[in-house]
Amino acid sequence: RKEVEQDPGPFNVPEGATVAFNCTYSNSASQSFFWYRQDCRKEPKLLMSVYSSGNEDGRFTAQLNRASQYISLLIRDSKLSDSATYLCVVSEDFGNEKLTFGTGTRLTIIP
Amino acid sequence: ETGVTQSPTHLIKTRGQQVTLRCSSQSGHNTVSWYQQALGQGPQFIFQYYREEENGRGNFPPRFSGLQFPNYSSELNVNALELDDSALYLCASSLGLGPRAFFGQGTRLTVV
């Protein structure tokens, strides 16, 4: 079983729609949680950290459910520029920067 | 831009050869981690250097080795290259041992 599991997609979504991604992780000792965005042939870039209380950044909302070991990302009013691969990422502890990535979910916004 | 730079950007090597990839971390950052991203996969942790010492290693064979210099720049060395080593190699830097990482643009290695 993979440590971080995501639906690879692809998700093809019309512009303006709302899209949700989910991710599960297997290590209950995981301490930090993130969503990264990766454009084609580019490096991953931090989109947002994820907290148990949930957090919002503009059109993006992230949620963490520690009991279910489940992380979600919601994108509202999707834009063409949101087309990318979204990587779910967890970190085991605060003393090591080791990040464990999911395989990513590919999103394409259709005009 | 993150301020993390990697060189070269692209590289083609023959199976069995050795390769050295380089990374300059963001100014003030003393931690560098290396990741391998195969096509269609998420990045996989290779190892991390903190203040010139290895601080954690992923599930990679010993022919993957690294180094961090006093200015906190880093090298990734891979010996006896195999076809499966073809991937995007990413360097990430951070200040201290926290999980917040800033990635360089990567080096795309092709082994033929």
XYZ file of C-alpha atoms in Angstrom:
223
model
C 0.000 0.000 0.000
C 1.324 3.450 -0.895
C 2.000 5.829 1.992
C -0.006 8.602 0.314
C -2.768 7.680 -2.101
C -4.484 9.934 -4.581
C -6.778 9.422 -7.531
C -4.471 10.154 -10.491
C -7.334 11.470 -12.613
C -7.333 13.086 -15.067
C -10.078 15.431 -13.974
C -11.433 17.484 -16.885
C -13.566 20.260 -15.459
C -15.316 23.221 -17.153
C -14.138 26.691 -16.239
C -16.047 28.102 -13.288
C -16.877 24.726 -11.788
C -15.954 23.478 -8.339
C -13.615 20.513 -8.096
C -12.559 18.435 -5.091
C -9.537 16.195 -4.617
C -9.042 13.657 -1.882
C -6.030 11.935 -0.472
C -5.418 9.319 2.222
C -2.220 8.640 4.127
C -1.169 5.495 5.950
C 1.246 6.743 8.610
C -0.709 7.834 11.677
C 2.459 9.533 12.986
C 2.331 12.099 10.180
C 2.559 15.609 11.549
C 2.459 18.077 8.681
C 0.265 18.119 5.619
C 0.402 20.077 2.391
C -0.952 20.467 -1.080
C 1.631 21.212 -3.760
C 0.957 22.223 -7.331
C 3.149 21.064 -10.206
C 2.889 22.434 -13.709
C 4.022 20.295 -16.617
C 7.814 19.731 -16.535
C 8.236 22.201 -13.665
C 9.101 21.856 -9.998
C 6.432 21.371 -7.293
C 5.325 24.573 -5.586
C 3.611 24.812 -2.236
C -0.067 25.643 -2.683
C -1.085 25.528 0.955
C -0.527 23.836 4.275
C -3.408 21.833 5.716
C -4.604 22.081 9.306
C -7.134 20.106 11.330
C -9.273 23.203 11.696
C -9.396 23.581 7.940
C -7.987 26.536 6.077
C -8.932 28.680 3.150
C -6.864 30.726 0.728
C -9.020 32.555 -1.763
C -10.733 29.967 -3.948
C -8.889 27.090 -2.311
C -10.019 25.255 0.826
C -8.106 22.420 2.479
C -9.328 20.055 5.173
C -7.607 17.432 7.310
C -9.306 14.579 9.122
C -6.702 12.939 11.364
C -9.065 10.213 12.576
C -9.716 9.044 9.025
C -6.223 10.004 7.804
C -7.820 11.907 4.989
C -6.935 15.224 3.325
C -9.022 17.184 0.858
C -8.647 20.168 -1.444
C -11.562 22.137 -2.863
C -11.141 24.592 -5.719
C -14.058 26.922 -6.346
C -14.734 28.961 -9.496
C -11.954 27.149 -11.329
C -9.775 29.098 -13.764
C -7.852 27.936 -16.812
C -4.663 28.695 -14.883
C -5.622 26.062 -12.286
C -4.734 23.331 -14.801
C -1.869 21.426 -13.192
C -1.059 18.319 -11.186
C -1.961 18.574 -7.499
C 0.269 16.638 -5.112
C -0.829 15.588 -1.644
C 2.154 15.651 0.717
C 2.734 14.559 4.309
C 5.701 14.848 6.628
C 6.347 12.430 9.472
C 7.935 14.636 12.079
C 9.213 18.087 12.739
C 12.845 17.064 12.930
C 13.213 15.928 9.368
C 12.126 17.609 6.213
C 11.366 14.321 4.505
C 8.228 14.847 2.478
C 6.169 11.909 1.260
C 4.296 12.683 -1.936
C 1.284 11.108 -3.518
C 1.406 10.399 -7.237
C -0.611 13.529 -7.933
C -4.003 14.278 -9.455
C -3.987 15.821 -12.883
C -6.530 18.611 -13.418
C -7.424 20.199 -16.735
C -9.813 23.164 -16.810
C -11.758 23.292 -20.057
C -12.794 26.676 -21.521
C 11.305 32.264 -7.985
C 12.457 30.232 -4.975
C 16.160 31.103 -5.167
C 17.087 27.412 -5.374
C 19.094 26.714 -8.507
C 20.110 23.380 -9.976
C 22.585 22.479 -12.676
C 22.570 21.207 -15.278
C 18.925 21.440 -16.353
C 19.164 18.477 -18.696
C 21.629 15.626 -18.989
C 21.983 12.480 -21.066
C 24.215 9.683 -19.769
C 24.980 6.125 -20.788
C 24.170 3.145 -18.583
C 27.076 2.413 -16.245
C 28.370 5.973 -16.167
C 28.509 8.271 -13.158
C 26.758 11.628 -12.796
C 26.991 14.618 -10.451
C 24.080 17.007 -10.025
C 24.418 20.329 -8.233
C 22.154 22.490 -6.134
C 22.547 25.965 -4.689
C 20.150 26.495 -1.825
C 18.199 29.638 -1.120
C 20.213 32.268 0.730
C 20.235 31.539 4.470
C 18.946 27.989 4.107
C 21.094 25.314 5.768
C 19.109 22.195 4.855
C 19.024 20.547 1.449
C 16.975 17.529 0.423
C 17.068 15.599 -2.825
C 14.125 13.905 -4.509
C 13.734 11.681 -7.557
C 10.581 12.042 -9.652
C 9.983 9.369 -12.260
C 7.517 10.064 -15.048
C 3.933 9.985 -13.803
C 4.961 9.614 -10.164
C 5.317 11.911 -7.191
C 8.791 12.884 -5.980
C 10.539 10.311 -3.776
C 12.885 11.319 -0.973
C 16.522 10.346 -1.562
C 18.309 12.013 1.371
C 18.679 15.210 3.321
C 21.716 17.208 4.456
C 21.673 19.531 7.434
C 24.761 21.577 8.239
C 26.939 19.300 6.084
C 25.772 16.056 7.738
C 23.354 13.496 6.290
C 20.094 13.708 8.236
C 17.883 10.985 6.876
C 17.864 8.772 3.838
C 15.109 7.228 1.758
C 14.983 3.801 0.172
C 17.756 4.306 -2.366
C 20.864 2.135 -2.898
C 24.345 3.275 -1.785
C 25.295 4.218 -5.332
C 23.244 7.350 -4.638
C 25.458 9.565 -2.502
C 25.594 13.204 -1.600
C 27.541 16.007 -0.134
C 26.811 19.396 1.381
C 29.418 22.147 1.373
C 30.114 24.848 3.997
C 28.098 27.341 1.918
C 25.215 24.810 2.108
C 25.204 24.055 -1.594
C 24.930 20.353 -2.344
C 25.776 17.622 -4.817
C 24.001 14.385 -5.668
C 26.210 11.672 -7.134
C 24.909 8.560 -8.808
C 27.282 5.767 -9.765
C 26.741 2.881 -12.166
C 23.727 4.509 -13.790
C 20.787 2.296 -14.689
C 18.015 2.957 -17.181
C 15.531 3.296 -14.287
C 17.539 6.230 -12.943
C 16.053 8.335 -15.732
C 13.974 10.928 -13.879
C 13.640 14.530 -12.771
C 15.950 15.142 -9.805
C 14.727 17.863 -7.491
C 16.593 19.715 -4.810
C 14.709 21.434 -1.996
C 16.113 23.809 0.583
C 14.821 25.049 3.897
C 15.924 26.836 7.017
C 16.466 24.323 9.799
C 14.660 20.995 9.936
C 11.099 22.107 9.424
C 9.004 20.610 6.653
C 8.600 23.778 4.578
C 10.564 23.121 1.386
C 11.398 25.296 -1.607
C 12.220 23.367 -4.743
C 14.635 24.117 -7.535
C 13.595 23.678 -11.160
C 15.154 20.209 -11.274
C 17.646 18.334 -13.434
C 16.162 16.014 -16.016
C 18.434 12.980 -16.341
C 18.067 10.539 -19.193
C 20.035 7.287 -19.090
C 20.374 5.499 -22.418
